[in-house]
Structure formats: structure tokens, C-alpha cells
Amino acid sequence: MNAFIMPFLPELILLLGGLVIFVITLGDSLEKRARTAAITIALALLAASVLCFGQEAVLFDGAYRIDAFSQLLKLIISAGFLAIVILGGNLPDIRPAIKPEYHLFLTLSMTGLVMLVSCVDIITLVIALELSAFPLYFLVAMRREREGQRIQMESAIKYIMFGIAANGVMLFGFSYLYGLTGTTSLPEMMVKLQPVMHTPIAIVGLTLAFCGIFYKLAIFPFHFWTPDVYQGSSNETASLIASLPKVGGVAVLVRLASLASPDNTLIPILLSALAIVSMFYGNLIALAQKDLKRLLGFSGIAHAGYALVGFVAFNQAGFASALYYITGYMVMVIACFVVICRVSRDGSNVAISELAGLHRRSPLLALTLIVGLFALAGLPPFVGFMGKLGLLTTALARGHLALVIIAVLNAAIAIYYYLRVIREAVFGDDGGDQTPIVLDRSTQALCVLLIVAIIVLGVAPSPIINAISGSLAGLNLPLPPAAVY
Amino acid sequence: MNISLNHYLLLSALLFAIGFFGVLLRKNTLVIYMCLELMLTASTLALVAFSRYNGTMDGNVFVFFILTVAAAEVAVGLAIIVALFRLRQTAQVDELNALKH
């Protein structure tokens, strides 16, 4: 019994926690208790992920698998979840009456993400993908209404419409993959797909199946929602949407991409085209932005493009560098969003000009912002630099020279707008407003931890890269029959 | 005339195309929503047909899950559309333009 429960501890904690918060939502004015419950769940989840590291088990006849890959990603996601709950603070831009519900949907979305990385069957994959997405649509719509801010419903509509459309395209692709192979299990599909991989229907099916993931990552044809949703949703929701689903998306993309055989030529060409368009589109439009969240939205499109560069190589090193990059991206973007959430007055959006004089108002926030943006810009010694280096070397090793040159060019464009934000924060005219921003203990700890993580991941990347590469080796292997419950 | 797998696939592709272009071209959120459902229907039809001709049941099982997901999607989507309508008294996409920078 104990051996059965142990590997699934993170999922069970989230489900139990979801139930507890659901009970809390039934009472009146219990928002403090809901927040305490959410923090407890996040801490317990992190502890459980550490405890279950290295476990192996299989559920639902091989549709749901606990392996080294899933456990590593659960650890990363649960660390991100804890950061998101802490930076949410008292949720200043959500109506008090629905704050407990906000925490409920947050926990449910996290359940979906944690399950997503374990799915090795397209049925469970679709269920987990939807479970992680539906609560996010509500979180966007839950922002408070007030004068000059009536955009949240509009962005929620855009988010859900694009979400379902991408989902429909992905399901259509899955139906073709199923038709070709007669199975829904990814490891079996991989074996059966190899002989027919050159046929147009296989390539169309796989490409359409990628679309659902491209939406999560905000890659070019599915990026339209990104800036609008970032701008329209509350700061806390935007920081969630910007960080954790992308980690889940890359994890699923790794599982799906290993379906295609490495010597296929068409899919790498397609992926590199999408990567190039995403990078140029995101970076060029980000140059003109005034709202900090919108700027991060466009830069997010560009960063998804960088992560896609790792998939163009179509080998284990490429997948590992994409996962490393997106993990780093999660930490960097959360660091930037901590600053947005704390600088913002009563939860409204932050214009870049409002950052002026931040180093006088709160030195720690200014330092977090500078480290986060330098890392996003890809300057050494931060994680953004090592991540880009890894991606570019793997792409270069497979002979994609043009792609590498374009990516470097884009990194150069991106430095301009990141430095513009930093210049505004450090040298901007603050108009005499020097009221210090008071940070509570947990936020201070979070800022320090994020800064340390960005530097440590960048200076000593080998432990995490080795862990990722090691976990990738066991990916999509046929099931050991003894492990099936 | 013998109805073969290709006929089903053709119909499913047609349904998908109608849904996809409807999403791109129509202006009313409710009509767009119906078109989105059409896209999901297209993939369920293809799955059932493939399941019949492959001789495995996995496709049929998948269809049940897709139907459930689609039902949840409608609940979430309609809730947001109703909330939007209360706030703005419109369900037309071209009137949702507050988010242009």
C-alpha cells in the first residue's frame, strides 16, 4: 500500500489540497485561510517532489508514468508554484469575495501541470493539458473591474478562444496519428510511426499535434493571445501564465518530438522557420512597448522561439538544452514579475516609466529587476547566457548555421529593450516620488532566492544539465511489465 | 456505393475546415464558439472512423474523453461570454478592441 501511494504523493497532495480549498471557498470571508492553505500545499508539494525524486511507477495500464523525467520536472514546477503563491501576496487586484476561488483554481491548474509531465498516452495528455488550461481562463477573468480597467473579460475571451482553437487543431492531428498507428500510447506510437514517418499524413498529423503545445508556449502562429492576456490579467495571474505552463509545454513537446525520427528533414525546417519568425516578431514589437507586462509578453514570444531552436537539432542534447533554457526562463521571468507585483500600486499595470527611481525606493527590488533583465537579455554569468549558449551549440553541431546567426542577431536586438527598462529604473526621473516600497519577509526571501538561482544556474549549470540529460535517456522506453499496477 | 474510410476522412476534413475558417472569419463570439465545437467534432469523427477500420477500441475511448472535455470547455467559455456581455453589452469580436496599445 505504502509503495503504491509513495510515487504519486505530489499528485495526491494537490488533489487533497484542492478539496481543502474547495471547502474553504464555501465559507464567508476566509481569504486569509485560503492563502495559508495554498502556501501549505505549495510547501508540501515541494517536499513531496523532493521525496519522490527518482521513484518509478506506472498507472492506468501504461498511460501515466512516473519516471526520472517527470519527477525532475515536478520538482521544477513545484518550486515555481511556491514562488507564484508567495509573489501573489494578498492578491490586490482580485475582489475579496472570490479570493478563495482564485486559490482553488490556482491549485487545480497546478494539478494539471504536475500530471501533464507524467502523461505518456495522448488521452491522458489531453486531459492534463485541459485541466491545466481551464482554471487559467477563469483566473484571467477574475481581475477586479474599475475605472480605466475593463479589459480582463476581453483578454479572457481571447485566451479561451485561441486555447480551444489550438486544442481542436491538436486533437485533429492526434486523430491522424492514431489512425496511422492504431494506438494512443506514445511509446508504442513512436515504434509504429517510424516506418510511415515520410508519408504526408504522418507529417501533417504530427505538425497539427504540435500546434496545441505551440499555443502554450506562444510560438508564432499561436502567439496572438500573449500580449493581450498579459496586459488584461492581473499581475499575479500574468506571472503564472508567463512561467509554469511554458515548462509544462516544453516537457510535452519533448515527449511528442521524440515521435519523429531524427533523420526526418521536413519537421526541423518547419520548426526553425517558426523559431525565426517568433524571435523576430517578439523582439521587434517589444522594442515599442510602454507597459512592462506587454513588453514581457512580446519578449516571451521571442524566448519561446529560442527554446524551439533546441528542438531543431532533434537529438537528446537539443531537448536537454531546451529544457534547461525554459527552466532558466521560468526563474528569470518570475524575478521580473515579483518586481511588477510589488511596484504596482493596488494591483494595476506597471508602465516602464513608473519604475523610475526604483533603486532608491527599494534596492532589493531594483537588484532583482536588474539581475532578471540581464539574464533575459542573455548576458553572462546569468542563466540566460548559459541557456542560449547550450541551445546554439547543439543547433550548430547539427549544421544549422543560419539559424544560429539569426538567433544571435535577435539576442542583440533584445538587449536594447531590456537595457532601456534598466536605464529607466536606475536613471529615470522619478518626479520626487521616493516613497519606499515595504517588502514583507517572504518577498525578501523570494527575491534573494531568485537572484541566487539565476546566478547559480548560470555559473554552475552542469548538475541540472546532467540531471536533465540523464532523465531524457529513459524517455518513451517500452514499459517494464513488472511495474504496471 | 461502398462507403470507405476515405469518405469519413473527407467529411471530417470538411467539418474541420468549416470550423477553422469559421473561427477566423465570423465576428460573433457565440458563432465562433459553435465553429470551435465543429473542429472538435471533426476530430471525433476521424477517431471513430479510424477506430472502426483499425479494429482497436482506443479511438472510441478517446472520443468519450474529448466529448467530456468539450462539455467542460462550453461551460467555461459560455460563463466568460455571459460575463463579458454583462460588462460590455456586446458579443461581437470587432467591438472588443480595448487591448490595442
GROMACS .gro file of N, CA, C and O in nm, chain A residues 45-148:
model
  416
   45LEU      N    1   0.396   2.024  -0.152
   45LEU     CA    2   0.422   1.973  -0.287
   45LEU      C    3   0.572   1.969  -0.314
   45LEU      O    4   0.624   1.871  -0.369
   46LEU      N    5   0.639   2.077  -0.274
   46LEU     CA    6   0.784   2.082  -0.296
   46LEU      C    7   0.853   1.971  -0.218
   46LEU      O    8   0.938   1.898  -0.272
   47ALA      N    9   0.812   1.954  -0.092
   47ALA     CA   10   0.872   1.848  -0.009
   47ALA      C   11   0.845   1.711  -0.071
   47ALA      O   12   0.934   1.626  -0.081
   48ALA      N   13   0.719   1.690  -0.118
   48ALA     CA   14   0.684   1.561  -0.176
   48ALA      C   15   0.763   1.535  -0.303
   48ALA      O   16   0.807   1.422  -0.330
   49SER      N   17   0.784   1.642  -0.385
   49SER     CA   18   0.858   1.624  -0.509
   49SER      C   19   1.002   1.585  -0.479
   49SER      O   20   1.062   1.503  -0.549
   50VAL      N   21   1.061   1.645  -0.374
   50VAL     CA   22   1.197   1.609  -0.336
   50VAL      C   23   1.199   1.464  -0.289
   50VAL      O   24   1.287   1.385  -0.325
   51LEU      N   25   1.096   1.429  -0.209
   51LEU     CA   26   1.090   1.295  -0.150
   51LEU      C   27   1.072   1.188  -0.258
   51LEU      O   28   1.129   1.079  -0.248
   52CYS      N   29   0.993   1.219  -0.360
   52CYS     CA   30   0.962   1.120  -0.463
   52CYS      C   31   1.062   1.122  -0.577
   52CYS      O   32   1.040   1.058  -0.680
   53PHE      N   33   1.168   1.199  -0.562
   53PHE     CA   34   1.265   1.209  -0.670
   53PHE      C   35   1.327   1.072  -0.695
   53PHE      O   36   1.371   1.005  -0.603
   54GLY      N   37   1.328   1.029  -0.821
   54GLY     CA   38   1.389   0.901  -0.853
   54GLY      C   39   1.296   0.783  -0.841
   54GLY      O   40   1.337   0.669  -0.865
   55GLN      N   41   1.169   0.807  -0.803
   55GLN     CA   42   1.072   0.697  -0.798
   55GLN      C   43   1.033   0.655  -0.939
   55GLN      O   44   1.045   0.733  -1.033
   56GLU      N   45   0.984   0.533  -0.950
   56GLU     CA   46   0.931   0.489  -1.079
   56GLU      C   47   0.804   0.410  -1.057
   56GLU      O   48   0.799   0.326  -0.967
   57ALA      N   49   0.703   0.437  -1.136
   57ALA     CA   50   0.578   0.363  -1.125
   57ALA      C   51   0.495   0.389  -1.250
   57ALA      O   52   0.525   0.483  -1.327
   58VAL      N   53   0.396   0.307  -1.271
   58VAL     CA   54   0.311   0.321  -1.388
   58VAL      C   55   0.167   0.306  -1.344
   58VAL      O   56   0.136   0.226  -1.256
   59LEU      N   57   0.078   0.386  -1.403
   59LEU     CA   58  -0.063   0.381  -1.365
   59LEU      C   59  -0.147   0.373  -1.493
   59LEU      O   60  -0.099   0.408  -1.603
   60PHE      N   61  -0.272   0.331  -1.480
   60PHE     CA   62  -0.366   0.324  -1.593
   60PHE      C   63  -0.309   0.246  -1.710
   60PHE      O   64  -0.313   0.293  -1.824
   61ASP      N   65  -0.256   0.132  -1.686
   61ASP     CA   66  -0.211   0.043  -1.793
   61ASP      C   67  -0.108   0.112  -1.884
   61ASP      O   68  -0.111   0.099  -2.006
   62GLY      N   69  -0.020   0.188  -1.823
   62GLY     CA   70   0.087   0.249  -1.901
   62GLY      C   71   0.055   0.386  -1.958
   62GLY      O   72   0.132   0.441  -2.037
   63ALA      N   73  -0.058   0.446  -1.920
   63ALA     CA   74  -0.092   0.577  -1.974
   63ALA      C   75  -0.029   0.689  -1.892
   63ALA      O   76  -0.017   0.801  -1.939
   64TYR      N   77   0.009   0.660  -1.770
   64TYR     CA   78   0.058   0.762  -1.679
   64TYR      C   79   0.183   0.707  -1.614
   64TYR      O   80   0.179   0.603  -1.548
   65ARG      N   81   0.295   0.772  -1.636
   65ARG     CA   82   0.419   0.712  -1.590
   65ARG      C   83   0.500   0.807  -1.504
   65ARG      O   84   0.521   0.923  -1.539
   66ILE      N   85   0.544   0.755  -1.389
   66ILE     CA   86   0.636   0.828  -1.302
   66ILE      C   87   0.776   0.781  -1.340
   66ILE      O   88   0.809   0.664  -1.323
   67ASP      N   89   0.856   0.870  -1.399
   67ASP     CA   90   0.994   0.831  -1.430
   67ASP      C   91   1.087   0.947  -1.394
   67ASP      O   92   1.042   1.049  -1.341
   68ALA      N   93   1.214   0.930  -1.420
   68ALA     CA   94   1.312   1.032  -1.381
   68ALA      C   95   1.277   1.167  -1.442
   68ALA      O   96   1.287   1.272  -1.377
   69PHE      N   97   1.232   1.164  -1.568
   69PHE     CA   98   1.198   1.287  -1.640
   69PHE      C   99   1.082   1.359  -1.572
   69PHE      O  100   1.091   1.479  -1.540
   70SER      N  101   0.974   1.286  -1.542
   70SER     CA  102   0.857   1.351  -1.484
   70SER      C  103   0.890   1.403  -1.344
   70SER      O  104   0.846   1.512  -1.306
   71GLN      N  105   0.969   1.326  -1.266
   71GLN     CA  106   0.996   1.369  -1.129
   71GLN      C  107   1.082   1.495  -1.126
   71GLN      O  108   1.061   1.583  -1.043
   72LEU      N  109   1.177   1.504  -1.218
   72LEU     CA  110   1.261   1.624  -1.225
   72LEU      C  111   1.175   1.746  -1.257
   72LEU      O  112   1.187   1.852  -1.195
   73LEU      N  113   1.084   1.730  -1.356
   73LEU     CA  114   1.002   1.844  -1.393
   73LEU      C  115   0.902   1.879  -1.284
   73LEU      O  116   0.870   1.997  -1.265
   74LYS      N  117   0.854   1.777  -1.210
   74LYS     CA  118   0.764   1.808  -1.098
   74LYS      C  119   0.836   1.892  -0.994
   74LYS      O  120   0.777   1.984  -0.935
   75LEU      N  121   0.962   1.862  -0.973
   75LEU     CA  122   1.041   1.940  -0.878
   75LEU      C  123   1.051   2.085  -0.924
   75LEU      O  124   1.028   2.179  -0.846
   76ILE      N  125   1.082   2.104  -1.053
   76ILE     CA  126   1.094   2.240  -1.107
   76ILE      C  127   0.961   2.314  -1.097
   76ILE      O  128   0.953   2.428  -1.051
   77ILE      N  129   0.851   2.245  -1.136
   77ILE     CA  130   0.720   2.309  -1.137
   77ILE      C  131   0.675   2.343  -0.995
   77ILE      O  132   0.620   2.451  -0.970
   78SER      N  133   0.704   2.252  -0.898
   78SER     CA  134   0.657   2.282  -0.763
   78SER      C  135   0.736   2.398  -0.703
   78SER      O  136   0.679   2.478  -0.628
   79ALA      N  137   0.864   2.410  -0.737
   79ALA     CA  138   0.940   2.527  -0.691
   79ALA      C  139   0.880   2.654  -0.749
   79ALA      O  140   0.863   2.755  -0.679
   80GLY      N  141   0.843   2.650  -0.878
   80GLY     CA  142   0.781   2.765  -0.942
   80GLY      C  143   0.648   2.799  -0.877
   80GLY      O  144   0.614   2.915  -0.858
   81PHE      N  145   0.570   2.696  -0.844
   81PHE     CA  146   0.439   2.717  -0.782
   81PHE      C  147   0.453   2.791  -0.650
   81PHE      O  148   0.379   2.887  -0.621
   82LEU      N  149   0.552   2.748  -0.569
   82LEU     CA  150   0.575   2.814  -0.440
   82LEU      C  151   0.607   2.962  -0.462
   82LEU      O  152   0.552   3.051  -0.394
   83ALA      N  153   0.694   2.989  -0.561
   83ALA     CA  154   0.729   3.128  -0.590
   83ALA      C  155   0.606   3.207  -0.631
   83ALA      O  156   0.586   3.321  -0.587
   84ILE      N  157   0.518   3.147  -0.714
   84ILE     CA  158   0.399   3.218  -0.762
   84ILE      C  159   0.304   3.248  -0.645
   84ILE      O  160   0.249   3.358  -0.635
   85VAL      N  161   0.286   3.151  -0.555
   85VAL     CA  162   0.195   3.175  -0.442
   85VAL      C  163   0.250   3.287  -0.354
   85VAL      O  164   0.175   3.374  -0.309
   86ILE      N  165   0.382   3.288  -0.333
   86ILE     CA  166   0.439   3.393  -0.247
   86ILE      C  167   0.428   3.529  -0.313
   86ILE      O  168   0.388   3.627  -0.251
   87LEU      N  169   0.458   3.535  -0.444
   87LEU     CA  170   0.456   3.668  -0.507
   87LEU      C  171   0.315   3.720  -0.523
   87LEU      O  172   0.292   3.839  -0.536
   88GLY      N  173   0.215   3.627  -0.521
   88GLY     CA  174   0.076   3.672  -0.529
   88GLY      C  175   0.036   3.758  -0.411
   88GLY      O  176  -0.049   3.845  -0.424
   89GLY      N  177   0.099   3.734  -0.296
   89GLY     CA  178   0.070   3.815  -0.179
   89GLY      C  179  -0.078   3.811  -0.145
   89GLY      O  180  -0.140   3.704  -0.143
   90ASN      N  181  -0.136   3.928  -0.123
   90ASN     CA  182  -0.277   3.933  -0.087
   90ASN      C  183  -0.368   3.951  -0.206
   90ASN      O  184  -0.483   3.990  -0.192
   91LEU      N  185  -0.316   3.926  -0.326
   91LEU     CA  186  -0.396   3.938  -0.448
   91LEU      C  187  -0.471   4.071  -0.454
   91LEU      O  188  -0.594   4.074  -0.449
   92PRO      N  189  -0.399   4.183  -0.463
   92PRO     CA  190  -0.464   4.313  -0.452
   92PRO      C  191  -0.566   4.342  -0.561
   92PRO      O  192  -0.653   4.426  -0.541
   93ASP      N  193  -0.557   4.273  -0.676
   93ASP     CA  194  -0.647   4.309  -0.785
   93ASP      C  195  -0.759   4.208  -0.805
   93ASP      O  196  -0.821   4.204  -0.910
   94ILE      N  197  -0.785   4.126  -0.705
   94ILE     CA  198  -0.896   4.031  -0.711
   94ILE      C  199  -0.997   4.073  -0.605
   94ILE      O  200  -0.958   4.112  -0.494
   95ARG      N  201  -1.127   4.067  -0.638
   95ARG     CA  202  -1.228   4.104  -0.538
   95ARG      C  203  -1.215   4.015  -0.416
   95ARG      O  204  -1.196   3.894  -0.430
   96PRO      N  205  -1.227   4.070  -0.292
   96PRO     CA  206  -1.207   3.989  -0.172
   96PRO      C  207  -1.297   3.866  -0.169
   96PRO      O  208  -1.256   3.759  -0.125
   97ALA      N  209  -1.421   3.881  -0.219
   97ALA     CA  210  -1.517   3.771  -0.207
   97ALA      C  211  -1.471   3.647  -0.285
   97ALA      O  212  -1.509   3.536  -0.251
   98ILE      N  213  -1.392   3.665  -0.392
   98ILE     CA  214  -1.356   3.549  -0.473
   98ILE      C  215  -1.209   3.511  -0.458
   98ILE      O  216  -1.158   3.431  -0.536
   99LYS      N  217  -1.141   3.566  -0.357
   99LYS     CA  218  -1.001   3.529  -0.339
   99LYS      C  219  -0.983   3.380  -0.309
   99LYS      O  220  -0.890   3.317  -0.362
  100PRO      N  221  -1.069   3.317  -0.224
  100PRO     CA  222  -1.052   3.173  -0.204
  100PRO      C  223  -1.065   3.094  -0.335
  100PRO      O  224  -0.989   3.000  -0.360
  101GLU      N  225  -1.161   3.135  -0.422
  101GLU     CA  226  -1.176   3.066  -0.550
  101GLU      C  227  -1.050   3.082  -0.635
  101GLU      O  228  -1.011   2.990  -0.708
  102TYR      N  229  -0.988   3.199  -0.626
  102TYR     CA  230  -0.864   3.219  -0.702
  102TYR      C  231  -0.762   3.113  -0.662
  102TYR      O  232  -0.699   3.050  -0.748
  103HIS      N  233  -0.747   3.092  -0.532
  103HIS     CA  234  -0.650   2.992  -0.487
  103HIS      C  235  -0.691   2.852  -0.530
  103HIS      O  236  -0.606   2.769  -0.561
  104LEU      N  237  -0.824   2.827  -0.532
  104LEU     CA  238  -0.872   2.695  -0.576
  104LEU      C  239  -0.831   2.669  -0.721
  104LEU      O  240  -0.774   2.565  -0.754
  105PHE      N  241  -0.859   2.767  -0.808
  105PHE     CA  242  -0.826   2.747  -0.950
  105PHE      C  243  -0.676   2.738  -0.970
  105PHE      O  244  -0.627   2.663  -1.055
  106LEU      N  245  -0.601   2.816  -0.891
  106LEU     CA  246  -0.455   2.809  -0.899
  106LEU      C  247  -0.407   2.668  -0.869
  106LEU      O  248  -0.326   2.611  -0.944
  107THR      N  249  -0.461   2.608  -0.762
  107THR     CA  250  -0.419   2.472  -0.724
  107THR      C  251  -0.460   2.371  -0.831
  107THR      O  252  -0.384   2.280  -0.864
  108LEU      N  253  -0.582   2.388  -0.886
  108LEU     CA  254  -0.628   2.293  -0.987
  108LEU      C  255  -0.541   2.300  -1.111
  108LEU      O  256  -0.505   2.198  -1.171
  109SER      N  257  -0.508   2.423  -1.152
  109SER     CA  258  -0.423   2.438  -1.270
  109SER      C  259  -0.288   2.370  -1.248
  109SER      O  260  -0.231   2.307  -1.338
  110MET      N  261  -0.238   2.382  -1.123
  110MET     CA  262  -0.109   2.321  -1.092
  110MET      C  263  -0.122   2.169  -1.095
  110MET      O  264  -0.030   2.100  -1.138
  111THR      N  265  -0.237   2.116  -1.051
  111THR     CA  266  -0.259   1.971  -1.060
  111THR      C  267  -0.246   1.926  -1.205
  111THR      O  268  -0.180   1.825  -1.234
  112GLY      N  269  -0.307   2.002  -1.295
  112GLY     CA  270  -0.298   1.968  -1.437
  112GLY      C  271  -0.155   1.966  -1.485
  112GLY      O  272  -0.111   1.874  -1.554
  113LEU      N  273  -0.077   2.068  -1.446
  113LEU     CA  274   0.061   2.077  -1.493
  113LEU      C  275   0.145   1.963  -1.440
  113LEU      O  276   0.227   1.904  -1.512
  114VAL      N  277   0.126   1.931  -1.311
  114VAL     CA  278   0.205   1.824  -1.250
  114VAL      C  279   0.170   1.690  -1.315
  114VAL      O  280   0.257   1.605  -1.336
  115MET      N  281   0.042   1.672  -1.351
  115MET     CA  282   0.005   1.548  -1.419
  115MET      C  283   0.056   1.545  -1.562
  115MET      O  284   0.091   1.440  -1.615
  116LEU      N  285   0.060   1.664  -1.623
  116LEU     CA  286   0.098   1.674  -1.764
  116LEU      C  287   0.234   1.610  -1.792
  116LEU      O  288   0.252   1.540  -1.892
  117VAL      N  289   0.331   1.632  -1.703
  117VAL     CA  290   0.466   1.587  -1.732
  117VAL      C  291   0.478   1.435  -1.717
  117VAL      O  292   0.580   1.379  -1.757
  118SER      N  293   0.376   1.369  -1.660
  118SER     CA  294   0.382   1.224  -1.642
  118SER      C  295   0.308   1.148  -1.752
  118SER      O  296   0.311   1.026  -1.754
  119CYS      N  297   0.238   1.221  -1.841
  119CYS     CA  298   0.149   1.153  -1.935
  119CYS      C  299   0.227   1.095  -2.053
  119CYS      O  300   0.302   1.166  -2.118
  120VAL      N  301   0.206   0.966  -2.080
  120VAL     CA  302   0.269   0.905  -2.197
  120VAL      C  303   0.163   0.844  -2.288
  120VAL      O  304   0.192   0.753  -2.363
  121ASP      N  305   0.042   0.898  -2.280
  121ASP     CA  306  -0.065   0.849  -2.365
  121ASP      C  307  -0.141   0.973  -2.410
  121ASP      O  308  -0.162   1.064  -2.330
  122ILE      N  309  -0.185   0.978  -2.537
  122ILE     CA  310  -0.245   1.105  -2.581
  122ILE      C  311  -0.377   1.133  -2.510
  122ILE      O  312  -0.414   1.249  -2.496
  123ILE      N  313  -0.445   1.030  -2.460
  123ILE     CA  314  -0.571   1.057  -2.388
  123ILE      C  315  -0.541   1.130  -2.258
  123ILE      O  316  -0.596   1.239  -2.231
  124THR      N  317  -0.451   1.075  -2.176
  124THR     CA  318  -0.419   1.143  -2.050
  124THR      C  319  -0.355   1.278  -2.077
  124THR      O  320  -0.375   1.373  -2.002
  125LEU      N  321  -0.279   1.286  -2.186
  125LEU     CA  322  -0.214   1.413  -2.221
  125LEU      C  323  -0.318   1.523  -2.244
  125LEU      O  324  -0.306   1.633  -2.190
  126VAL      N  325  -0.423   1.490  -2.321
  126VAL     CA  326  -0.527   1.589  -2.349
  126VAL      C  327  -0.598   1.628  -2.220
  126VAL      O  328  -0.620   1.747  -2.194
  127ILE      N  329  -0.628   1.530  -2.135
  127ILE     CA  330  -0.699   1.560  -2.010
  127ILE      C  331  -0.613   1.653  -1.922
  127ILE      O  332  -0.661   1.755  -1.872
  128ALA      N  333  -0.486   1.619  -1.906
  128ALA     CA  334  -0.400   1.700  -1.820
  128ALA      C  335  -0.380   1.840  -1.878
  128ALA      O  336  -0.379   1.940  -1.804
  129LEU      N  337  -0.366   1.847  -2.010
  129LEU     CA  338  -0.348   1.977  -2.076
  129LEU      C  339  -0.469   2.066  -2.048
  129LEU      O  340  -0.455   2.185  -2.017
  130GLU      N  341  -0.589   2.008  -2.059
  130GLU     CA  342  -0.710   2.087  -2.036
  130GLU      C  343  -0.725   2.123  -1.889
  130GLU      O  344  -0.766   2.234  -1.857
  131LEU      N  345  -0.690   2.029  -1.801
  131LEU     CA  346  -0.701   2.058  -1.659
  131LEU      C  347  -0.608   2.173  -1.620
  131LEU      O  348  -0.641   2.254  -1.533
  132SER      N  349  -0.495   2.183  -1.686
  132SER     CA  350  -0.406   2.294  -1.653
  132SER      C  351  -0.452   2.423  -1.719
  132SER      O  352  -0.420   2.532  -1.671
  133ALA      N  353  -0.529   2.413  -1.829
  133ALA     CA  354  -0.565   2.535  -1.902
  133ALA      C  355  -0.695   2.599  -1.852
  133ALA      O  356  -0.701   2.720  -1.837
  134PHE      N  357  -0.799   2.517  -1.826
  134PHE     CA  358  -0.930   2.575  -1.792
  134PHE      C  359  -0.924   2.670  -1.672
  134PHE      O  360  -0.981   2.780  -1.678
  135PRO      N  361  -0.859   2.632  -1.560
  135PRO     CA  362  -0.856   2.725  -1.447
  135PRO      C  363  -0.788   2.857  -1.483
  135PRO      O  364  -0.828   2.962  -1.431
  136LEU      N  365  -0.692   2.852  -1.576
  136LEU     CA  366  -0.623   2.976  -1.613
  136LEU      C  367  -0.719   3.074  -1.681
  136LEU      O  368  -0.709   3.195  -1.661
  137TYR      N  369  -0.813   3.021  -1.763
  137TYR     CA  370  -0.910   3.110  -1.827
  137TYR      C  371  -0.988   3.187  -1.721
  137TYR      O  372  -1.013   3.307  -1.733
  138PHE      N  373  -1.027   3.115  -1.614
  138PHE     CA  374  -1.102   3.182  -1.507
  138PHE      C  375  -1.015   3.284  -1.434
  138PHE      O  376  -1.060   3.392  -1.401
  139LEU      N  377  -0.889   3.244  -1.409
  139LEU     CA  378  -0.801   3.336  -1.334
  139LEU      C  379  -0.788   3.469  -1.408
  139LEU      O  380  -0.784   3.575  -1.346
  140VAL      N  381  -0.781   3.463  -1.541
  140VAL     CA  382  -0.771   3.587  -1.619
  140VAL      C  383  -0.896   3.670  -1.600
  140VAL      O  384  -0.890   3.791  -1.579
  141ALA      N  385  -1.012   3.603  -1.604
  141ALA     CA  386  -1.139   3.677  -1.597
  141ALA      C  387  -1.168   3.729  -1.457
  141ALA      O  388  -1.257   3.812  -1.440
  142MET      N  389  -1.096   3.682  -1.356
  142MET     CA  390  -1.129   3.718  -1.218
  142MET      C  391  -1.075   3.853  -1.176
  142MET      O  392  -1.098   3.895  -1.062
  143ARG      N  393  -1.003   3.924  -1.261
  143ARG     CA  394  -0.948   4.053  -1.221
  143ARG      C  395  -1.061   4.151  -1.189
  143ARG      O  396  -1.166   4.149  -1.252
  144ARG      N  397  -1.031   4.239  -1.094
  144ARG     CA  398  -1.132   4.335  -1.048
  144ARG      C  399  -1.166   4.435  -1.159
  144ARG      O  400  -1.080   4.474  -1.237
  145GLU      N  401  -1.293   4.478  -1.160
  145GLU     CA  402  -1.332   4.584  -1.252
  145GLU      C  403  -1.318   4.718  -1.182
  145GLU      O  404  -1.346   4.730  -1.065
  146ARG      N  405  -1.278   4.819  -1.257
  146ARG     CA  406  -1.280   4.954  -1.201
  146ARG      C  407  -1.260   5.055  -1.314
  146ARG      O  408  -1.243   5.016  -1.429
  147GLU      N  409  -1.261   5.182  -1.281
  147GLU     CA  410  -1.244   5.284  -1.383
  147GLU      C  411  -1.113   5.262  -1.459
  147GLU      O  412  -1.009   5.238  -1.398
  148GLY      N  413  -1.121   5.271  -1.589
  148GLY     CA  414  -0.999   5.263  -1.670
  148GLY      C  415  -0.943   5.122  -1.679
  148GLY      O  416  -0.836   5.101  -1.734
   0.00000   0.00000   0.00000
